[in-house]
Tab-separated table of C-alpha atoms in Angstrom:
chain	number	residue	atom	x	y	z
A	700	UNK	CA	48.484	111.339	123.637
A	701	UNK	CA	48.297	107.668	122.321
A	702	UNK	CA	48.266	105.777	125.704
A	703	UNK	CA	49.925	101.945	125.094
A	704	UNK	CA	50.553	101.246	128.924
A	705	UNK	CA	47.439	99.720	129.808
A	706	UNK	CA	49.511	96.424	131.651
A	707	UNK	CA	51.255	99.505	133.707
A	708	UNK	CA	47.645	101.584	134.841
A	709	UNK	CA	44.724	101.800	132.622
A	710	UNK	CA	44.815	105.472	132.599
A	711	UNK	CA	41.356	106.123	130.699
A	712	UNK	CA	38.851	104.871	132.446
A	713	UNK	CA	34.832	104.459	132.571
A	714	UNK	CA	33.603	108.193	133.694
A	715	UNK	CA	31.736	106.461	136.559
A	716	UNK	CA	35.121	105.599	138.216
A	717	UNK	CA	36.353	109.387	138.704
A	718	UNK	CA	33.143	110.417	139.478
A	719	UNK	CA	32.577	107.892	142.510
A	720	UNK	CA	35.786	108.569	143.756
A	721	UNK	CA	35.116	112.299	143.733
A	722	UNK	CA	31.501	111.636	145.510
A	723	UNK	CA	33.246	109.741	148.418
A	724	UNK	CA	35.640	111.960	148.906
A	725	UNK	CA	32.859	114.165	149.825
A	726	UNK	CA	30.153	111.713	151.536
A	727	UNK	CA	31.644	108.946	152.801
A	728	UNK	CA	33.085	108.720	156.439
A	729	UNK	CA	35.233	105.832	157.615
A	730	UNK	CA	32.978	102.852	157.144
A	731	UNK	CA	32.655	99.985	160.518
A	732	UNK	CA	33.306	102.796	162.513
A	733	UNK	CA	29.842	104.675	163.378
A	734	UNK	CA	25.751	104.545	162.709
A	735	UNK	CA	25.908	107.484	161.051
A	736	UNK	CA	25.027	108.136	157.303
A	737	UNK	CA	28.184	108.929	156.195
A	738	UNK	CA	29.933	105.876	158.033
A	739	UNK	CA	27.089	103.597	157.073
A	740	UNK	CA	27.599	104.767	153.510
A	741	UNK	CA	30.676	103.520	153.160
A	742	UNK	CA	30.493	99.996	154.617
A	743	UNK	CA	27.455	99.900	152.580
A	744	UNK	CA	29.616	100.011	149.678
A	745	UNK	CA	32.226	98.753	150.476
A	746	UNK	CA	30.545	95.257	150.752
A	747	UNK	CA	28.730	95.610	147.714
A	748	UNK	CA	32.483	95.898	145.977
A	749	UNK	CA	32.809	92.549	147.575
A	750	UNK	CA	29.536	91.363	146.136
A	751	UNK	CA	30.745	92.913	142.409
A	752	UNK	CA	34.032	91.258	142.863
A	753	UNK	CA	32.537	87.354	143.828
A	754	UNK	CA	30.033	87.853	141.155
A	755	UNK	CA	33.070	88.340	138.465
A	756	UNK	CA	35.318	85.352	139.652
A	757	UNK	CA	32.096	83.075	140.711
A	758	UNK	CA	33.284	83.045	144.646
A	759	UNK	CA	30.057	82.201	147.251
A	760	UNK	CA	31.095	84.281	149.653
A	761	UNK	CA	31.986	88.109	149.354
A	762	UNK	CA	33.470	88.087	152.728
A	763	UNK	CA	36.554	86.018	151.272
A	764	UNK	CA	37.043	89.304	149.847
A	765	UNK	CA	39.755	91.067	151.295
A	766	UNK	CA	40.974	94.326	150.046
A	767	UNK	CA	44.422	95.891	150.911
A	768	UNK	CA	46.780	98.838	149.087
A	769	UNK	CA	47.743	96.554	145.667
A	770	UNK	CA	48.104	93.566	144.655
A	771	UNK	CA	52.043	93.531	145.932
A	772	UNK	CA	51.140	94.198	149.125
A	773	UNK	CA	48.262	91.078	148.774
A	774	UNK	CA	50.814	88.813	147.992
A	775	UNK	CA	53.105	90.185	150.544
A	776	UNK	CA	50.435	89.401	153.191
A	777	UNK	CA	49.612	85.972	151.459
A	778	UNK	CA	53.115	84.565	151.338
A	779	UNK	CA	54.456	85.926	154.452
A	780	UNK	CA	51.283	85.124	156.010
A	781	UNK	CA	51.385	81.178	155.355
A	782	UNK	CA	54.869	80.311	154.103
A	783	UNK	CA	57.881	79.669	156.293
A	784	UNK	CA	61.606	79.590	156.070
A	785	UNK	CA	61.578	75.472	156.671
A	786	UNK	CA	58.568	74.762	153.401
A	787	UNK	CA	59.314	74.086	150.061
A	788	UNK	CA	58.171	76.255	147.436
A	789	UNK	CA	57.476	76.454	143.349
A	790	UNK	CA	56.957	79.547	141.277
A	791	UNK	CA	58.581	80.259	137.965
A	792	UNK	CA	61.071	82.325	136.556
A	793	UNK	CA	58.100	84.561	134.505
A	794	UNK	CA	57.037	85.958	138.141
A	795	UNK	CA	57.124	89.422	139.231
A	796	UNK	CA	59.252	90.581	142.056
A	797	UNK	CA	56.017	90.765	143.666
A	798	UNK	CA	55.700	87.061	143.726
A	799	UNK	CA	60.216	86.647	144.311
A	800	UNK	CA	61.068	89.385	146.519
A	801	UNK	CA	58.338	88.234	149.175
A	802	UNK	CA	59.263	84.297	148.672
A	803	UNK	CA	63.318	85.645	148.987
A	804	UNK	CA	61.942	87.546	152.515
A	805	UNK	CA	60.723	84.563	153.953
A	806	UNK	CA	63.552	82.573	153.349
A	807	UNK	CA	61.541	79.850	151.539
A	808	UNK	CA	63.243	76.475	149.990
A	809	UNK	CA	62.095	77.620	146.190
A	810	UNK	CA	62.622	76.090	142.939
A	811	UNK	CA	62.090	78.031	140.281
A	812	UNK	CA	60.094	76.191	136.881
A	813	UNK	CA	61.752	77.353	133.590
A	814	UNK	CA	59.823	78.475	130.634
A	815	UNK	CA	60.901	77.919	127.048
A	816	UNK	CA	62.046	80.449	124.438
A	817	UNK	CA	58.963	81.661	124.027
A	818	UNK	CA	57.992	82.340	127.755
A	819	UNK	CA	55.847	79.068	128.355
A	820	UNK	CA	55.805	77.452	131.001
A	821	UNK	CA	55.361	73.515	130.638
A	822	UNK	CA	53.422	71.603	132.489
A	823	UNK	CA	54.962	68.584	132.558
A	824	UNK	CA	57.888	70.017	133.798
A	825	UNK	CA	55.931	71.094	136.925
A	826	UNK	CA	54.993	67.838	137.228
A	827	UNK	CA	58.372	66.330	136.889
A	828	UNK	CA	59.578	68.795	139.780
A	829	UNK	CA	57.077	67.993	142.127
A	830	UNK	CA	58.322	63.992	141.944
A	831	UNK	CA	62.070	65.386	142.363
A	832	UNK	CA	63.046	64.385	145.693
A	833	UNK	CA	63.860	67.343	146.818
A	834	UNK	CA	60.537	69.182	146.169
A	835	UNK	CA	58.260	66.430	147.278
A	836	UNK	CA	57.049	67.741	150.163
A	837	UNK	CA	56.404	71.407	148.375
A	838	UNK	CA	53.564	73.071	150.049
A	839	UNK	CA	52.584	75.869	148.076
A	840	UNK	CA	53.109	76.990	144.505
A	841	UNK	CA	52.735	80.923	143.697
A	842	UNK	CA	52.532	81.902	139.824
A	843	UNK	CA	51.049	84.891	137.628
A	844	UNK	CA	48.292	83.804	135.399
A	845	UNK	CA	49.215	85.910	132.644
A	846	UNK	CA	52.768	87.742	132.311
A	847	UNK	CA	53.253	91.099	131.984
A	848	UNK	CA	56.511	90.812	129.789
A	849	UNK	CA	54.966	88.233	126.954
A	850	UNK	CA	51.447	88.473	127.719
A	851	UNK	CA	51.586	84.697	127.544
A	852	UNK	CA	48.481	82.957	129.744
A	853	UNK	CA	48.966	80.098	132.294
A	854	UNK	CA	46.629	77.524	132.132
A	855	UNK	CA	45.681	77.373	135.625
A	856	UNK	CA	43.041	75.179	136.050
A	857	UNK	CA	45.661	72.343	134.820
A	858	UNK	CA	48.630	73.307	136.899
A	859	UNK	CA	45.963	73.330	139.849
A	860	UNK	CA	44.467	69.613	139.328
A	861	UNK	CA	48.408	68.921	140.095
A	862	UNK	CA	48.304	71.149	142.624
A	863	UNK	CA	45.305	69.236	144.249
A	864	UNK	CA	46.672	65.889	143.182
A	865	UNK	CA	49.810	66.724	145.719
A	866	UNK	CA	48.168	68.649	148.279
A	867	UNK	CA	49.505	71.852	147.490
A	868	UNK	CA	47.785	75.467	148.144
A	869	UNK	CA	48.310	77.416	144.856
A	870	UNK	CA	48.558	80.970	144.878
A	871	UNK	CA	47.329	82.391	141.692
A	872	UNK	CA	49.153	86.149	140.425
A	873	UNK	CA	45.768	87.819	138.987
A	874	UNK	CA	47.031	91.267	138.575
A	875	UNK	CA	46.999	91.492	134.378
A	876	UNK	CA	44.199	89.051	133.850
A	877	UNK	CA	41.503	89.984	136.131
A	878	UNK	CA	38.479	92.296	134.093
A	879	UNK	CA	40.180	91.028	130.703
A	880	UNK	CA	40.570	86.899	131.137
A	881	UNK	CA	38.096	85.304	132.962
A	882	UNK	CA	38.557	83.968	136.206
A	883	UNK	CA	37.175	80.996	138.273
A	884	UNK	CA	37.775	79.512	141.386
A	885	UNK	CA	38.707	76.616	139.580
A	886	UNK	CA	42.001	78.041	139.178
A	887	UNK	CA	43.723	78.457	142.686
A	888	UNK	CA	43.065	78.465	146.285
A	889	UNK	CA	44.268	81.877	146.516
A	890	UNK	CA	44.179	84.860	144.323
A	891	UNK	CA	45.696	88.233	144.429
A	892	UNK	CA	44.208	91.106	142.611
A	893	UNK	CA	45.243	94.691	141.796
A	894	UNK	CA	42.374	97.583	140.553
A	895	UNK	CA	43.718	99.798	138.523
A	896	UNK	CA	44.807	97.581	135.412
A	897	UNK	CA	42.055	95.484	134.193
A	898	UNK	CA	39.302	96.057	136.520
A	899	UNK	CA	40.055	100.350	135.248
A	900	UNK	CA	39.591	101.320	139.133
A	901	UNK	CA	41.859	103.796	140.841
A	902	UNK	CA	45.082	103.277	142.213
A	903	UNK	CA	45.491	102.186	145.528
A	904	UNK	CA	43.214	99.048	146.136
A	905	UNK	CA	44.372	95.640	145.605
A	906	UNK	CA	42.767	92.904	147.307
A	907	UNK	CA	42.469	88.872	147.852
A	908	UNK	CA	40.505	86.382	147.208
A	909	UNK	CA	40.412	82.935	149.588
A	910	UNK	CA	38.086	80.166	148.440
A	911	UNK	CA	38.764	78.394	151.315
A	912	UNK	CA	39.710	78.739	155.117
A	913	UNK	CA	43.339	78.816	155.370
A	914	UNK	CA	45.880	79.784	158.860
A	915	UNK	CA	47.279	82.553	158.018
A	916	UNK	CA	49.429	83.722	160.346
A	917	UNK	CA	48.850	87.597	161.148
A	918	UNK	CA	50.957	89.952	159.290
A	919	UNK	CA	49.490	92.655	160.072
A	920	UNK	CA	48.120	94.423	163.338
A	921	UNK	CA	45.734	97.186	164.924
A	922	UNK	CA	42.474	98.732	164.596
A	923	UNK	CA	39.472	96.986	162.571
A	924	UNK	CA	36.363	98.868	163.813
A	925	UNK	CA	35.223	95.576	165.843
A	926	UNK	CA	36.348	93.552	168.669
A	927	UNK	CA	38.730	96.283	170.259
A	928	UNK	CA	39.010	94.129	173.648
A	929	UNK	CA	40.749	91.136	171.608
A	930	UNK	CA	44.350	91.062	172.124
A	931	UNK	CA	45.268	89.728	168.438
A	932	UNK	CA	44.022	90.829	165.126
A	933	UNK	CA	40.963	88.656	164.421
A	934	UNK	CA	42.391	85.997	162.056
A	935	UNK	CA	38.921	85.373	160.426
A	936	UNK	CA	38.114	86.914	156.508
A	937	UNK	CA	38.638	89.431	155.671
A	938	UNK	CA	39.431	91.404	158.937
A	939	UNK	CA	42.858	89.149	159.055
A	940	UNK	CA	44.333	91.733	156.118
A	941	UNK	CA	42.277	94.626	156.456
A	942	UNK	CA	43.803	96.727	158.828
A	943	UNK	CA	42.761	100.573	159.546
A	944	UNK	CA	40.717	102.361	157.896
A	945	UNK	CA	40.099	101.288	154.374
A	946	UNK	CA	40.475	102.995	151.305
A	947	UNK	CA	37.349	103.405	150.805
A	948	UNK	CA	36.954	106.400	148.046
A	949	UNK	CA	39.402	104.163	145.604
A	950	UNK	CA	37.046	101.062	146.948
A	951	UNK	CA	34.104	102.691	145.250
A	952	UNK	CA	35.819	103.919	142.156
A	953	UNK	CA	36.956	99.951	141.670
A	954	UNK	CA	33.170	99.274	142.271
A	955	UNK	CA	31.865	100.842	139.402
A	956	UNK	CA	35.054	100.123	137.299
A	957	UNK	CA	33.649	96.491	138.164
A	958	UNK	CA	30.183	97.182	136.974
A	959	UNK	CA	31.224	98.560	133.869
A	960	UNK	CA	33.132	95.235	133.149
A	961	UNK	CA	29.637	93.228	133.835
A	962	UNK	CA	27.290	96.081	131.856
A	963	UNK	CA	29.766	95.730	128.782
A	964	UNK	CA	30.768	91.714	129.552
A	965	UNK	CA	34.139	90.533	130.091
A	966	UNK	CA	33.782	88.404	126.380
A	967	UNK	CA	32.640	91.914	124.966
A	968	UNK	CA	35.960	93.667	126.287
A	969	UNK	CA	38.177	90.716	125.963
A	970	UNK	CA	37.539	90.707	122.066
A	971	UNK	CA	38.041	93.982	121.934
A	972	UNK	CA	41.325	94.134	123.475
A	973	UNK	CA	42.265	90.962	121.662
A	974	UNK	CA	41.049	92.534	118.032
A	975	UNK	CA	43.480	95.407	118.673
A	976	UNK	CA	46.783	93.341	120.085
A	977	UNK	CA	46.242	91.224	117.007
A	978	UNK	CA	46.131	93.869	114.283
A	979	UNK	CA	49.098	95.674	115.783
A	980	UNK	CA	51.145	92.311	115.966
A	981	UNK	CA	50.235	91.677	112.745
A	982	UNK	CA	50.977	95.289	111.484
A	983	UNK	CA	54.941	95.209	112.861
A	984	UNK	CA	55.703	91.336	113.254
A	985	UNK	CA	57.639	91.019	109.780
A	986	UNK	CA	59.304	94.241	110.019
A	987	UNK	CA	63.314	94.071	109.771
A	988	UNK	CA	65.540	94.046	112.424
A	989	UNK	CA	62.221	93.717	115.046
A	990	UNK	CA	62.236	91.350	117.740
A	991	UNK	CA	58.810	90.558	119.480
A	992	UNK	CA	58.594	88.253	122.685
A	993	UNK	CA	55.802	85.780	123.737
A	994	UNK	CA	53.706	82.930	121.945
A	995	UNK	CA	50.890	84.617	119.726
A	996	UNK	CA	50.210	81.098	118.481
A	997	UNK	CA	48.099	81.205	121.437
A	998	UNK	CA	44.558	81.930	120.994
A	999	UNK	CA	44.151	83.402	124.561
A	1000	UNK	CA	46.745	85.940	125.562
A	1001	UNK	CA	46.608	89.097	126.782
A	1002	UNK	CA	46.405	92.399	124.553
A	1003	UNK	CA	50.251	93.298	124.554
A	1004	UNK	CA	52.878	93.594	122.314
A	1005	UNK	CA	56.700	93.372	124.162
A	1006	UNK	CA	59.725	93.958	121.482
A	1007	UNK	CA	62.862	95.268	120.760
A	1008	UNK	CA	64.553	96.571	118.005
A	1009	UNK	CA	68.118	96.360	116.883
A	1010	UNK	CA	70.545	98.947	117.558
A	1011	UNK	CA	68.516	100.563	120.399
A	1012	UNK	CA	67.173	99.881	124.178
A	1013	UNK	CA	64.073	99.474	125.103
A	1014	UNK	CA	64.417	103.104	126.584
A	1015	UNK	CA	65.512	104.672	123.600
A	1016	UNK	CA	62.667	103.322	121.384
A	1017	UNK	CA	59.752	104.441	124.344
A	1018	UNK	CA	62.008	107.969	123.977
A	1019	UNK	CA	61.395	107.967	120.382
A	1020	UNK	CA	57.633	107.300	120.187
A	1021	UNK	CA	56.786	109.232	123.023
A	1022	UNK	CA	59.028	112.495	121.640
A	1023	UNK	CA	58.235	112.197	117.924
A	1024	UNK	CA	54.580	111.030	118.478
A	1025	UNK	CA	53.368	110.871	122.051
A	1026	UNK	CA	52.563	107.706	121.896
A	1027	UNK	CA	53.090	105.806	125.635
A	1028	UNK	CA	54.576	102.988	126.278
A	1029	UNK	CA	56.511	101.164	128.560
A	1030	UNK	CA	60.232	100.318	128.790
A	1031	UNK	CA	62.567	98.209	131.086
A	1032	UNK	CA	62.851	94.658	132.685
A	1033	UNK	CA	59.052	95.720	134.078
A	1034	UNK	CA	59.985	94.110	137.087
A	1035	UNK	CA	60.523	90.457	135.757
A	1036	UNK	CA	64.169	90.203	136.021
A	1037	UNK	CA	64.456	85.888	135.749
A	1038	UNK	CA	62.748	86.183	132.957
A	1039	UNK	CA	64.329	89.116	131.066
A	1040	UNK	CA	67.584	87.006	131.756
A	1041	UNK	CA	66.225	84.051	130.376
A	1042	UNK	CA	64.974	85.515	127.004
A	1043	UNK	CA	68.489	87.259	126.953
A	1044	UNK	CA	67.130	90.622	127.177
A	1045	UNK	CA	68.481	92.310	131.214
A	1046	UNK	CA	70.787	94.428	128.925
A	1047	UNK	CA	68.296	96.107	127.033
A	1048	UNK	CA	64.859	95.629	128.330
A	1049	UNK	CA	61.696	95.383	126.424
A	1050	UNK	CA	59.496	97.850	125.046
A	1051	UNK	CA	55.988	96.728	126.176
A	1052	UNK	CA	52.913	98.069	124.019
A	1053	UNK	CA	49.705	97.474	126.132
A	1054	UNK	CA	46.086	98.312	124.839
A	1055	UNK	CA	42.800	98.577	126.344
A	1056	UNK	CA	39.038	98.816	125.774
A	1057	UNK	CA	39.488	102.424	125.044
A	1058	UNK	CA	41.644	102.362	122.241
A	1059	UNK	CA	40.826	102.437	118.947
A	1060	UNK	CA	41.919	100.967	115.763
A	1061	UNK	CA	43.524	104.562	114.842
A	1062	UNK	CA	45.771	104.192	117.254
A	1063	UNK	CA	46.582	101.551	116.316
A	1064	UNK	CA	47.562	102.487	112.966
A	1065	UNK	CA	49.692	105.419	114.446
A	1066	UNK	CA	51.714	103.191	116.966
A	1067	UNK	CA	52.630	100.860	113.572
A	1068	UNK	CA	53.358	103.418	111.680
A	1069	UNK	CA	55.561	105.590	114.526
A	1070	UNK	CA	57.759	101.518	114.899
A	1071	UNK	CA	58.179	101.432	110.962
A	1072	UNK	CA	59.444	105.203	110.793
A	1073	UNK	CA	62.080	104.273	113.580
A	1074	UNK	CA	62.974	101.329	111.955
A	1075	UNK	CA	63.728	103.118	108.978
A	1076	UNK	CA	65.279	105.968	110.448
């Protein structure tokens, strides 16, 4: 198999990730629960996750590190835990249902910023909505920092000097960049972060990062190993999300996914990824009757390829290459509906080619070779 659905899971992964999650499995016991070695074991680690995870995005404080099931439930917990029916809202139509569906829950007042053909979003159009009447007393603004249908990166640190300009909390979509772009806490007051893609941990972990103290209202209820007389969950980082007994066997396996990232170096990986993207775009991009979404005038981007090809859906052409040369990739609206319908493209989806560290330029090679041969079919 030719694996191309890296934005999806990346499916090949350091050894050391299987491995830890195999060891805890087997030695770790449920971690603020006990003195024990097993128990202790397991917070032990767990923190020092927290301590991997500040040292990648420069955060001070590993406690603002709170981990939860994915990163849709993170921004489930983030949105419903500080916006309310009566605030005003911005996100964009790139945004993942992650990011609408919870916003639609809550019953926020949200405007939605438009991107261009090319799946930008403009800046100066966020600007010019937040002096629109109506929006002027928006109090947060939730975006993706890099979209999983174009692969097209938001410049984040601009969007939040606006943001602190207007006294607005943004809430900053890491789930595709994270391991591969890097990330600041220049970007956002909030960020919401998923393991399994970039950061090649397991499934099952997502998490969020506060730089700040903000009032989240509690979401979420029951035991947290401490402070069992209390009546309410402890609203305090990061005990405020992390409720139960934490994952902690997938918690380990993002650890070390996490130290490979710092061994190797984000730069290392991100030119990597970037090298490949590049010579496959460059393989298929003047190919008849080939349509390929997102702004690769951009020098930062992230390492995917979404297109379509005349005459077929996006579902036929993922048939194709996975039947005729098991090649993987990913077809659909991938859960971006506003922004399928504004590139024109709910009918018939994309096909979304996604590559990681662990591919090679062989692959390559075979994935634009199997898109010529359908082509020409």
């Amino acid at each position: 198999m030719i694996y191309f659905d890296n934005s999806a899971t990346s499916l090949i992964k350091p050894e050391t990730v299987s491995k830890a999650v195999a060891y805890a499995i087997d030695n770790f016991g449920s971690a603020g629960r006990s003195f024990y070695d097993a128990g202790l074991k397991a917070s032990r680690e767990i923190y020092l996750t927290r301590q991997l995870i500040s040292e990648l995005v420069g955060l001070k404080d590993p406690l603002n590190v709170a981990f939860t099931s994915s990163a849709t439930e993170a921004l489930n917990l983030v949105i419903q835990g500080l916006v309310s029916k009566s605030d005003s809202v911005i996100t964009t139509v790139t945004e993942h249902n992650s990011v609408i569906r919870p916003l639609r829950l809550v019953k926020s007042k949200t405007t939605f910023l438009d991107c261009d053909d090319m799946g930008n979003v403009s800046l100066e159009s966020f600007e010019d909505i937040i002096k629109n009447a109506k929006t002027k007393d928006t109090k947060f603004f939730v975006c993706n920092h890099g979209s999983n249908v174009t692969g097209n990166i938001l410049d984040a640190k601009k969007f939040y000097e606006i943001c602190k300009r207007n006294n607005i909390v943004m809430i900053l979509d890491i789930s595709q960049t994270i391991g591969t772009i890097k990330i600041d806490m220049d970007m956002a007051d909030i960020f919401c972060f998923t393991s399994h893609k970039g950061l090649f941990g397991p499934q099952g972990v997502g998490g969020i990062i506060v730089k700040d103290k903000h009032d989240f209202k509690i979401t979420k209820s029951g035991g947290a190993g401490g402070s069992s007389f209390d009546e309410f969950q402890s609203v305090d980082m990061p005990d405020i999300f992390e409720v139960g007994t934490l994952n902690s066997h997938s918690i380990y396996g993002l650890q070390k996914g996490v130290e490979f990232i710092l061994e190797i170096g984000q730069d290392k990986i991100y030119t990597q990824k970037k090298k490949l993207a590049k010579t496959f775009y460059d393989g298929i991009k003047n190919f008849k009757n080939i349509t390929i979404y997102g702004d690769f005038e951009n020098e930062v981007r992230l390492p995917l390829v979404s297109l379509n090809i005349k005459g077929l859906t996006a579902s036929e052409v993922s048939e194709k290459l996975w039947t005729n040369n098991k090649i993987a990739t990913r077809a659909g609206v991938h859960c971006a509906p506003l922004l399928h319908r504004r590139l024109g493209t709910s009918d018939c989806g994309m096909t979304r080619f996604s590559f990681s560290y662990f591919n090679t330029m062989e692959e390559i090679e075979k994935g634009i070779k199997a898109v010529k041969e359908i082509i020409n079919f």
